[in-house]
Amino acid sequence: MVIDAGHGGHDPGCSGSSFKEKHIALSIAQKLAAKIRAQFPEVNVILTRDSDVFIPLHERAAIANRNHADLFISIHCNFMPGSSATAGTETYVMGLHTAEYNLQVAKRENAAILLEENYEQHYDYDPNSPEGHIMLAMFQNAFMEQSILFAEQVENQLHTQAQRKSRGVKQAGFVVLKATSMPSVLIETGFLSNLREEQFLSTEAGQQEIAASLAVAFAEYKAVMEGSQLQGRNPEPSAVPKAVLVSSPAAQEPPKPES
């Protein structure tokens, strides 16, 4: 499996009052990798970056493809311009934008393309174009069902174990998910525009809670994929897509303009 810490180097991602997304994402990714390696020594866990360096989006996906990964997890922090109250986690799979808010999240994360040298050579996509995002979102992901299954496990564990507000499983056109040839999700672990969430995500305890929740989600997903459901669990993969196709009220919340 491949764990991708979003942003890095000259791409800081979003910034809270004191902390940057790139540092928080890397710390959570490293903690998650350590937990999975300890619990499942047979699983080959690869980090797309293990330090504060810039990795192009297409290369992050290429790392997963070259190593024949069976799961790709991209870790990020969220931001709501103009709102310090918006809070919660979101887990995205590749697909159609079901709300204007989802489109804005995808555009913000995909904007890292513009920081790459000669980005036109690597993408048939303009991150500044709404039409480009719509075309990207129409890409057919052969691993959609598995991606949604894992995404639901992630949101469930972040809510029940880490006690985070879940904003649900959503679909949007993320470049880093499009180019992967395996089940893939992008996890927004909280809003740095919310001071309380920023403080939680910046602490060792908070990062450990997030990583522990993701490790449990991975264990449950792995058990289902291997046909050995965990005690007390009875997932119904056939029902999973409904969670994405029906937008929650939170998903309909439009971004507020910057003041």
PDB file of C-alpha atoms in Angstrom:
ATOM      1  CA  MET A   1       0.000   0.000   0.000  1.00  0.00           C
ATOM      2  CA  VAL A   2       1.059   3.602  -0.531  1.00  0.00           C
ATOM      3  CA  ILE A   3       0.470   6.431   1.938  1.00  0.00           C
ATOM      4  CA  ASP A   4       0.707   9.885   0.407  1.00  0.00           C
ATOM      5  CA  ALA A   5       1.330  12.935   2.604  1.00  0.00           C
ATOM      6  CA  GLY A   6      -0.210  15.829   0.696  1.00  0.00           C
ATOM      7  CA  HIS A   7       1.812  18.839  -0.502  1.00  0.00           C
ATOM      8  CA  GLY A   8       5.396  19.403   0.728  1.00  0.00           C
ATOM      9  CA  GLY A   9       8.437  21.541  -0.076  1.00  0.00           C
ATOM     10  CA  HIS A  10       7.498  24.785  -1.793  1.00  0.00           C
ATOM     11  CA  ASP A  11       3.838  23.681  -1.757  1.00  0.00           C
ATOM     12  CA  PRO A  12       2.639  24.275   1.840  1.00  0.00           C
ATOM     13  CA  GLY A  13      -0.984  23.399   1.190  1.00  0.00           C
ATOM     14  CA  CYS A  14      -3.442  25.362   3.308  1.00  0.00           C
ATOM     15  CA  SER A  15      -2.342  27.200   6.442  1.00  0.00           C
ATOM     16  CA  GLY A  16      -4.021  27.720   9.787  1.00  0.00           C
ATOM     17  CA  SER A  17      -3.099  30.361  12.324  1.00  0.00           C
ATOM     18  CA  SER A  18       0.178  28.637  13.209  1.00  0.00           C
ATOM     19  CA  PHE A  19       0.526  25.390  11.269  1.00  0.00           C
ATOM     20  CA  LYS A  20       0.805  24.318   7.639  1.00  0.00           C
ATOM     21  CA  GLU A  21      -1.001  21.410   6.005  1.00  0.00           C
ATOM     22  CA  LYS A  22       2.191  19.895   4.587  1.00  0.00           C
ATOM     23  CA  HIS A  23       3.692  19.318   8.059  1.00  0.00           C
ATOM     24  CA  ILE A  24       0.535  17.895   9.637  1.00  0.00           C
ATOM     25  CA  ALA A  25      -0.143  15.593   6.681  1.00  0.00           C
ATOM     26  CA  LEU A  26       3.406  14.214   6.785  1.00  0.00           C
ATOM     27  CA  SER A  27       3.295  13.561  10.516  1.00  0.00           C
ATOM     28  CA  ILE A  28      -0.027  11.700  10.298  1.00  0.00           C
ATOM     29  CA  ALA A  29       1.207   9.709   7.288  1.00  0.00           C
ATOM     30  CA  GLN A  30       4.345   8.642   9.142  1.00  0.00           C
ATOM     31  CA  LYS A  31       2.371   7.598  12.220  1.00  0.00           C
ATOM     32  CA  LEU A  32      -0.112   5.638  10.098  1.00  0.00           C
ATOM     33  CA  ALA A  33       2.712   3.859   8.272  1.00  0.00           C
ATOM     34  CA  ALA A  34       4.320   2.882  11.584  1.00  0.00           C
ATOM     35  CA  LYS A  35       1.055   1.486  12.952  1.00  0.00           C
ATOM     36  CA  ILE A  36       0.296  -0.600   9.858  1.00  0.00           C
ATOM     37  CA  ARG A  37       3.862  -1.938   9.691  1.00  0.00           C
ATOM     38  CA  ALA A  38       3.658  -2.973  13.346  1.00  0.00           C
ATOM     39  CA  GLN A  39       0.261  -4.661  13.008  1.00  0.00           C
ATOM     40  CA  PHE A  40       0.750  -6.162   9.550  1.00  0.00           C
ATOM     41  CA  PRO A  41       4.465  -6.868   8.978  1.00  0.00           C
ATOM     42  CA  GLU A  42       3.593  -8.674   5.753  1.00  0.00           C
ATOM     43  CA  VAL A  43       2.207  -5.476   4.213  1.00  0.00           C
ATOM     44  CA  ASN A  44       4.696  -3.409   2.214  1.00  0.00           C
ATOM     45  CA  VAL A  45       3.985   0.188   3.253  1.00  0.00           C
ATOM     46  CA  ILE A  46       5.471   2.913   1.043  1.00  0.00           C
ATOM     47  CA  LEU A  47       5.397   6.656   1.735  1.00  0.00           C
ATOM     48  CA  THR A  48       5.403   8.978  -1.282  1.00  0.00           C
ATOM     49  CA  ARG A  49       7.456  11.370   0.808  1.00  0.00           C
ATOM     50  CA  ASP A  50       9.171  10.975   4.174  1.00  0.00           C
ATOM     51  CA  SER A  51      10.402  14.564   4.502  1.00  0.00           C
ATOM     52  CA  ASP A  52       9.450  18.114   3.543  1.00  0.00           C
ATOM     53  CA  VAL A  53       9.954  17.757  -0.212  1.00  0.00           C
ATOM     54  CA  PHE A  54       7.779  18.556  -3.221  1.00  0.00           C
ATOM     55  CA  ILE A  55       6.490  15.546  -5.161  1.00  0.00           C
ATOM     56  CA  PRO A  56       4.459  16.234  -8.350  1.00  0.00           C
ATOM     57  CA  LEU A  57       0.948  14.808  -8.327  1.00  0.00           C
ATOM     58  CA  HIS A  58       1.622  12.556 -11.313  1.00  0.00           C
ATOM     59  CA  GLU A  59       4.714  11.137  -9.576  1.00  0.00           C
ATOM     60  CA  ARG A  60       2.774  10.322  -6.413  1.00  0.00           C
ATOM     61  CA  ALA A  61       0.428   8.162  -8.461  1.00  0.00           C
ATOM     62  CA  ALA A  62       3.349   6.700 -10.418  1.00  0.00           C
ATOM     63  CA  ILE A  63       4.989   5.568  -7.169  1.00  0.00           C
ATOM     64  CA  ALA A  64       1.868   3.580  -6.332  1.00  0.00           C
ATOM     65  CA  ASN A  65       1.562   2.146  -9.836  1.00  0.00           C
ATOM     66  CA  ARG A  66       5.237   1.135 -10.080  1.00  0.00           C
ATOM     67  CA  ASN A  67       5.027  -0.693  -6.788  1.00  0.00           C
ATOM     68  CA  HIS A  68       1.763  -2.458  -7.717  1.00  0.00           C
ATOM     69  CA  ALA A  69       0.094  -1.096  -4.594  1.00  0.00           C
ATOM     70  CA  ASP A  70      -3.330  -2.450  -3.705  1.00  0.00           C
ATOM     71  CA  LEU A  71      -4.422   0.691  -1.839  1.00  0.00           C
ATOM     72  CA  PHE A  72      -3.558   4.404  -2.099  1.00  0.00           C
ATOM     73  CA  ILE A  73      -4.264   6.781   0.796  1.00  0.00           C
ATOM     74  CA  SER A  74      -3.666  10.518   0.353  1.00  0.00           C
ATOM     75  CA  ILE A  75      -3.729  12.545   3.588  1.00  0.00           C
ATOM     76  CA  HIS A  76      -4.627  16.242   3.690  1.00  0.00           C
ATOM     77  CA  CYS A  77      -6.073  19.038   5.814  1.00  0.00           C
ATOM     78  CA  ASN A  78      -9.049  21.122   4.740  1.00  0.00           C
ATOM     79  CA  PHE A  79      -9.798  24.849   4.728  1.00  0.00           C
ATOM     80  CA  MET A  80     -13.013  26.873   4.494  1.00  0.00           C
ATOM     81  CA  PRO A  81     -12.371  30.496   3.445  1.00  0.00           C
ATOM     82  CA  GLY A  82     -14.326  32.961   5.504  1.00  0.00           C
ATOM     83  CA  SER A  83     -15.520  30.446   8.098  1.00  0.00           C
ATOM     84  CA  SER A  84     -13.866  29.547  11.386  1.00  0.00           C
ATOM     85  CA  ALA A  85     -16.775  27.332  12.474  1.00  0.00           C
ATOM     86  CA  THR A  86     -16.770  24.686   9.714  1.00  0.00           C
ATOM     87  CA  ALA A  87     -15.395  21.434  11.119  1.00  0.00           C
ATOM     88  CA  GLY A  88     -15.134  17.723  10.431  1.00  0.00           C
ATOM     89  CA  THR A  89     -13.508  15.084   8.287  1.00  0.00           C
ATOM     90  CA  GLU A  90     -14.243  14.202   4.662  1.00  0.00           C
ATOM     91  CA  THR A  91     -13.045  11.256   2.615  1.00  0.00           C
ATOM     92  CA  TYR A  92     -13.088  11.540  -1.163  1.00  0.00           C
ATOM     93  CA  VAL A  93     -13.129   8.987  -3.938  1.00  0.00           C
ATOM     94  CA  MET A  94     -12.706   9.732  -7.631  1.00  0.00           C
ATOM     95  CA  GLY A  95     -15.947  10.705  -9.305  1.00  0.00           C
ATOM     96  CA  LEU A  96     -18.414  13.420 -10.212  1.00  0.00           C
ATOM     97  CA  HIS A  97     -18.574  16.636  -8.203  1.00  0.00           C
ATOM     98  CA  THR A  98     -21.871  16.407  -6.301  1.00  0.00           C
ATOM     99  CA  ALA A  99     -21.724  19.967  -4.968  1.00  0.00           C
ATOM    100  CA  GLU A 100     -19.991  23.251  -5.668  1.00  0.00           C
ATOM    101  CA  TYR A 101     -18.107  22.838  -2.379  1.00  0.00           C
ATOM    102  CA  ASN A 102     -16.620  19.511  -3.541  1.00  0.00           C
ATOM    103  CA  LEU A 103     -15.426  21.215  -6.726  1.00  0.00           C
ATOM    104  CA  GLN A 104     -13.683  23.932  -4.728  1.00  0.00           C
ATOM    105  CA  VAL A 105     -11.879  21.354  -2.567  1.00  0.00           C
ATOM    106  CA  ALA A 106     -10.674  19.487  -5.657  1.00  0.00           C
ATOM    107  CA  LYS A 107      -9.529  22.712  -7.340  1.00  0.00           C
ATOM    108  CA  ARG A 108      -7.545  23.710  -4.251  1.00  0.00           C
ATOM    109  CA  GLU A 109      -5.780  20.347  -3.941  1.00  0.00           C
ATOM    110  CA  ASN A 110      -5.188  20.028  -7.703  1.00  0.00           C
ATOM    111  CA  ALA A 111      -3.684  23.533  -7.866  1.00  0.00           C
ATOM    112  CA  ALA A 112      -0.358  21.965  -6.822  1.00  0.00           C
ATOM    113  CA  ILE A 113       0.031  21.177 -10.524  1.00  0.00           C
ATOM    114  CA  LEU A 114       0.867  24.831 -11.171  1.00  0.00           C
ATOM    115  CA  LEU A 115       3.912  24.533  -8.899  1.00  0.00           C
ATOM    116  CA  GLU A 116       5.436  21.857 -11.118  1.00  0.00           C
ATOM    117  CA  GLU A 117       7.904  22.734 -13.839  1.00  0.00           C
ATOM    118  CA  ASN A 118       6.543  22.120 -17.354  1.00  0.00           C
ATOM    119  CA  TYR A 119       3.277  20.811 -15.919  1.00  0.00           C
ATOM    120  CA  GLU A 120       1.666  20.969 -19.357  1.00  0.00           C
ATOM    121  CA  GLN A 121       3.771  17.953 -20.390  1.00  0.00           C
ATOM    122  CA  HIS A 122       2.264  15.738 -17.685  1.00  0.00           C
ATOM    123  CA  TYR A 123      -1.432  16.634 -17.657  1.00  0.00           C
ATOM    124  CA  ASP A 124      -4.214  17.002 -20.207  1.00  0.00           C
ATOM    125  CA  TYR A 125      -5.977  19.199 -17.698  1.00  0.00           C
ATOM    126  CA  ASP A 126      -6.169  22.884 -16.745  1.00  0.00           C
ATOM    127  CA  PRO A 127      -6.539  23.294 -12.944  1.00  0.00           C
ATOM    128  CA  ASN A 128      -7.923  26.806 -13.463  1.00  0.00           C
ATOM    129  CA  SER A 129     -10.727  25.631 -15.723  1.00  0.00           C
ATOM    130  CA  PRO A 130     -14.102  24.445 -14.362  1.00  0.00           C
ATOM    131  CA  GLU A 131     -14.537  22.483 -17.587  1.00  0.00           C
ATOM    132  CA  GLY A 132     -11.232  20.745 -16.929  1.00  0.00           C
ATOM    133  CA  HIS A 133     -12.464  19.589 -13.526  1.00  0.00           C
ATOM    134  CA  ILE A 134     -15.693  18.277 -14.999  1.00  0.00           C
ATOM    135  CA  MET A 135     -13.782  16.280 -17.616  1.00  0.00           C
ATOM    136  CA  LEU A 136     -11.425  14.970 -14.952  1.00  0.00           C
ATOM    137  CA  ALA A 137     -14.321  13.930 -12.723  1.00  0.00           C
ATOM    138  CA  MET A 138     -15.846  11.833 -15.522  1.00  0.00           C
ATOM    139  CA  PHE A 139     -12.852   9.494 -15.516  1.00  0.00           C
ATOM    140  CA  GLN A 140     -14.119   5.958 -14.900  1.00  0.00           C
ATOM    141  CA  ASN A 141     -12.467   4.412 -11.845  1.00  0.00           C
ATOM    142  CA  ALA A 142     -12.427   0.605 -12.157  1.00  0.00           C
ATOM    143  CA  PHE A 143     -11.876   0.350  -8.410  1.00  0.00           C
ATOM    144  CA  MET A 144     -14.742   2.594  -7.327  1.00  0.00           C
ATOM    145  CA  GLU A 145     -16.563   0.024  -5.187  1.00  0.00           C
ATOM    146  CA  GLN A 146     -13.461  -0.848  -3.170  1.00  0.00           C
ATOM    147  CA  SER A 147     -12.532   2.828  -2.839  1.00  0.00           C
ATOM    148  CA  ILE A 148     -15.973   3.666  -1.466  1.00  0.00           C
ATOM    149  CA  LEU A 149     -15.880   0.707   0.918  1.00  0.00           C
ATOM    150  CA  PHE A 150     -12.573   1.849   2.409  1.00  0.00           C
ATOM    151  CA  ALA A 151     -13.715   5.486   2.493  1.00  0.00           C
ATOM    152  CA  GLU A 152     -16.755   4.526   4.566  1.00  0.00           C
ATOM    153  CA  GLN A 153     -14.559   2.580   6.980  1.00  0.00           C
ATOM    154  CA  VAL A 154     -12.348   5.665   7.308  1.00  0.00           C
ATOM    155  CA  GLU A 155     -15.202   8.055   8.068  1.00  0.00           C
ATOM    156  CA  ASN A 156     -16.768   5.586  10.503  1.00  0.00           C
ATOM    157  CA  GLN A 157     -13.550   5.169  12.486  1.00  0.00           C
ATOM    158  CA  LEU A 158     -12.684   8.872  12.489  1.00  0.00           C
ATOM    159  CA  HIS A 159     -16.124   9.512  13.953  1.00  0.00           C
ATOM    160  CA  THR A 160     -16.375   6.653  16.476  1.00  0.00           C
ATOM    161  CA  GLN A 161     -12.753   6.281  17.557  1.00  0.00           C
ATOM    162  CA  ALA A 162     -11.217   9.745  17.111  1.00  0.00           C
ATOM    163  CA  GLN A 163     -14.517  11.473  18.004  1.00  0.00           C
ATOM    164  CA  ARG A 164     -14.359  13.728  14.938  1.00  0.00           C
ATOM    165  CA  LYS A 165     -17.416  15.111  13.185  1.00  0.00           C
ATOM    166  CA  SER A 166     -17.862  13.205   9.928  1.00  0.00           C
ATOM    167  CA  ARG A 167     -18.925  15.205   6.885  1.00  0.00           C
ATOM    168  CA  GLY A 168     -19.185  11.973   4.940  1.00  0.00           C
ATOM    169  CA  VAL A 169     -17.846  10.189   1.880  1.00  0.00           C
ATOM    170  CA  LYS A 170     -17.824  12.357  -1.233  1.00  0.00           C
ATOM    171  CA  GLN A 171     -16.825  12.287  -4.877  1.00  0.00           C
ATOM    172  CA  ALA A 172     -14.628  14.803  -6.668  1.00  0.00           C
ATOM    173  CA  GLY A 173     -12.060  14.949  -9.446  1.00  0.00           C
ATOM    174  CA  PHE A 174      -8.656  14.720  -7.776  1.00  0.00           C
ATOM    175  CA  VAL A 175      -5.720  14.365 -10.139  1.00  0.00           C
ATOM    176  CA  VAL A 176      -3.765  12.219  -7.681  1.00  0.00           C
ATOM    177  CA  LEU A 177      -6.662   9.723  -7.549  1.00  0.00           C
ATOM    178  CA  LYS A 178      -7.315   9.683 -11.285  1.00  0.00           C
ATOM    179  CA  ALA A 179      -3.865   8.397 -12.173  1.00  0.00           C
ATOM    180  CA  THR A 180      -3.756   5.512  -9.702  1.00  0.00           C
ATOM    181  CA  SER A 181      -4.577   1.969 -10.825  1.00  0.00           C
ATOM    182  CA  MET A 182      -5.866   0.691  -7.485  1.00  0.00           C
ATOM    183  CA  PRO A 183      -8.512   1.596  -4.864  1.00  0.00           C
ATOM    184  CA  SER A 184      -7.702   5.161  -3.801  1.00  0.00           C
ATOM    185  CA  VAL A 185      -9.020   7.737  -1.341  1.00  0.00           C
ATOM    186  CA  LEU A 186      -8.137  11.278  -0.321  1.00  0.00           C
ATOM    187  CA  ILE A 187      -8.742  12.056   3.358  1.00  0.00           C
ATOM    188  CA  GLU A 188      -9.328  15.598   4.618  1.00  0.00           C
ATOM    189  CA  THR A 189      -8.529  15.144   8.320  1.00  0.00           C
ATOM    190  CA  GLY A 190      -9.942  18.457   9.526  1.00  0.00           C
ATOM    191  CA  PHE A 191     -10.133  22.195   8.875  1.00  0.00           C
ATOM    192  CA  LEU A 192      -7.135  24.394   9.584  1.00  0.00           C
ATOM    193  CA  SER A 193      -9.505  27.355   9.256  1.00  0.00           C
ATOM    194  CA  ASN A 194     -11.078  26.107  12.510  1.00  0.00           C
ATOM    195  CA  LEU A 195      -8.781  26.971  15.442  1.00  0.00           C
ATOM    196  CA  ARG A 196      -9.962  24.040  17.576  1.00  0.00           C
ATOM    197  CA  GLU A 197      -9.353  21.534  14.795  1.00  0.00           C
ATOM    198  CA  GLU A 198      -6.001  23.102  13.960  1.00  0.00           C
ATOM    199  CA  GLN A 199      -4.939  22.718  17.586  1.00  0.00           C
ATOM    200  CA  PHE A 200      -6.083  19.094  17.640  1.00  0.00           C
ATOM    201  CA  LEU A 201      -4.333  18.184  14.384  1.00  0.00           C
ATOM    202  CA  SER A 202      -1.103  19.915  15.392  1.00  0.00           C
ATOM    203  CA  THR A 203      -0.661  17.897  18.591  1.00  0.00           C
ATOM    204  CA  GLU A 204       1.048  14.524  18.965  1.00  0.00           C
ATOM    205  CA  ALA A 205      -2.058  13.125  20.670  1.00  0.00           C
ATOM    206  CA  GLY A 206      -4.380  14.350  17.934  1.00  0.00           C
ATOM    207  CA  GLN A 207      -2.217  12.991  15.148  1.00  0.00           C
ATOM    208  CA  GLN A 208      -1.954   9.648  16.931  1.00  0.00           C
ATOM    209  CA  GLU A 209      -5.748   9.483  17.232  1.00  0.00           C
ATOM    210  CA  ILE A 210      -6.222  10.173  13.536  1.00  0.00           C
ATOM    211  CA  ALA A 211      -3.542   7.637  12.569  1.00  0.00           C
ATOM    212  CA  ALA A 212      -4.978   5.007  14.918  1.00  0.00           C
ATOM    213  CA  SER A 213      -8.445   5.462  13.427  1.00  0.00           C
ATOM    214  CA  LEU A 214      -7.102   5.094   9.894  1.00  0.00           C
ATOM    215  CA  ALA A 215      -5.173   1.979  10.920  1.00  0.00           C
ATOM    216  CA  VAL A 216      -8.368   0.387  12.263  1.00  0.00           C
ATOM    217  CA  ALA A 217     -10.182   1.335   9.048  1.00  0.00           C
ATOM    218  CA  PHE A 218      -7.407  -0.350   7.066  1.00  0.00           C
ATOM    219  CA  ALA A 219      -7.621  -3.495   9.231  1.00  0.00           C
ATOM    220  CA  GLU A 220     -11.376  -3.728   8.667  1.00  0.00           C
ATOM    221  CA  TYR A 221     -11.048  -3.095   4.954  1.00  0.00           C
ATOM    222  CA  LYS A 222      -8.266  -5.699   4.675  1.00  0.00           C
ATOM    223  CA  ALA A 223     -10.400  -8.248   6.517  1.00  0.00           C
ATOM    224  CA  VAL A 224     -13.350  -7.679   4.200  1.00  0.00           C
ATOM    225  CA  MET A 225     -11.171  -7.903   1.096  1.00  0.00           C
ATOM    226  CA  GLU A 226      -9.666 -11.149   2.351  1.00  0.00           C
ATOM    227  CA  GLY A 227     -13.085 -12.572   3.188  1.00  0.00           C
ATOM    228  CA  SER A 228     -12.502 -12.722   6.940  1.00  0.00           C
ATOM    229  CA  GLN A 229     -14.872 -10.125   8.342  1.00  0.00           C
ATOM    230  CA  LEU A 230     -13.990  -8.858  11.811  1.00  0.00           C
ATOM    231  CA  GLN A 231     -16.054 -10.022  14.743  1.00  0.00           C
ATOM    232  CA  GLY A 232     -19.307  -8.127  15.016  1.00  0.00           C
ATOM    233  CA  ARG A 233     -19.009  -6.534  11.583  1.00  0.00           C
ATOM    234  CA  ASN A 234     -21.228  -7.328   8.635  1.00  0.00           C
ATOM    235  CA  PRO A 235     -20.472  -4.795   5.878  1.00  0.00           C
ATOM    236  CA  GLU A 236     -22.681  -4.744   2.812  1.00  0.00           C
ATOM    237  CA  PRO A 237     -20.498  -3.500  -0.065  1.00  0.00           C
ATOM    238  CA  SER A 238     -23.441  -3.529  -2.453  1.00  0.00           C
ATOM    239  CA  ALA A 239     -25.106  -0.795  -0.401  1.00  0.00           C
ATOM    240  CA  VAL A 240     -22.017   1.360  -0.042  1.00  0.00           C
ATOM    241  CA  PRO A 241     -22.340   3.540  -3.182  1.00  0.00           C
ATOM    242  CA  LYS A 242     -25.559   5.110  -1.858  1.00  0.00           C
ATOM    243  CA  ALA A 243     -23.509   7.068   0.680  1.00  0.00           C
ATOM    244  CA  VAL A 244     -21.697   8.863  -2.126  1.00  0.00           C
ATOM    245  CA  LEU A 245     -24.516   9.285  -4.591  1.00  0.00           C
ATOM    246  CA  VAL A 246     -26.748  10.948  -2.006  1.00  0.00           C
ATOM    247  CA  SER A 247     -25.142  14.182  -0.834  1.00  0.00           C
ATOM    248  CA  SER A 248     -25.352  15.050   2.844  1.00  0.00           C
ATOM    249  CA  PRO A 249     -26.468  18.554   3.925  1.00  0.00           C
ATOM    250  CA  ALA A 250     -22.853  19.336   4.751  1.00  0.00           C
ATOM    251  CA  ALA A 251     -21.840  18.532   1.215  1.00  0.00           C
ATOM    252  CA  GLN A 252     -24.160  21.226  -0.053  1.00  0.00           C
ATOM    253  CA  GLU A 253     -22.518  23.959   2.005  1.00  0.00           C
ATOM    254  CA  PRO A 254     -20.964  26.421  -0.447  1.00  0.00           C
ATOM    255  CA  PRO A 255     -17.611  27.987   0.319  1.00  0.00           C
ATOM    256  CA  LYS A 256     -17.870  31.478   1.736  1.00  0.00           C
ATOM    257  CA  PRO A 257     -15.953  34.278   0.039  1.00  0.00           C
ATOM    258  CA  GLU A 258     -12.775  35.455   1.676  1.00  0.00           C
ATOM    259  CA  SER A 259     -13.200  38.625   3.655  1.00  0.00           C
TER     260      SER A 259
END
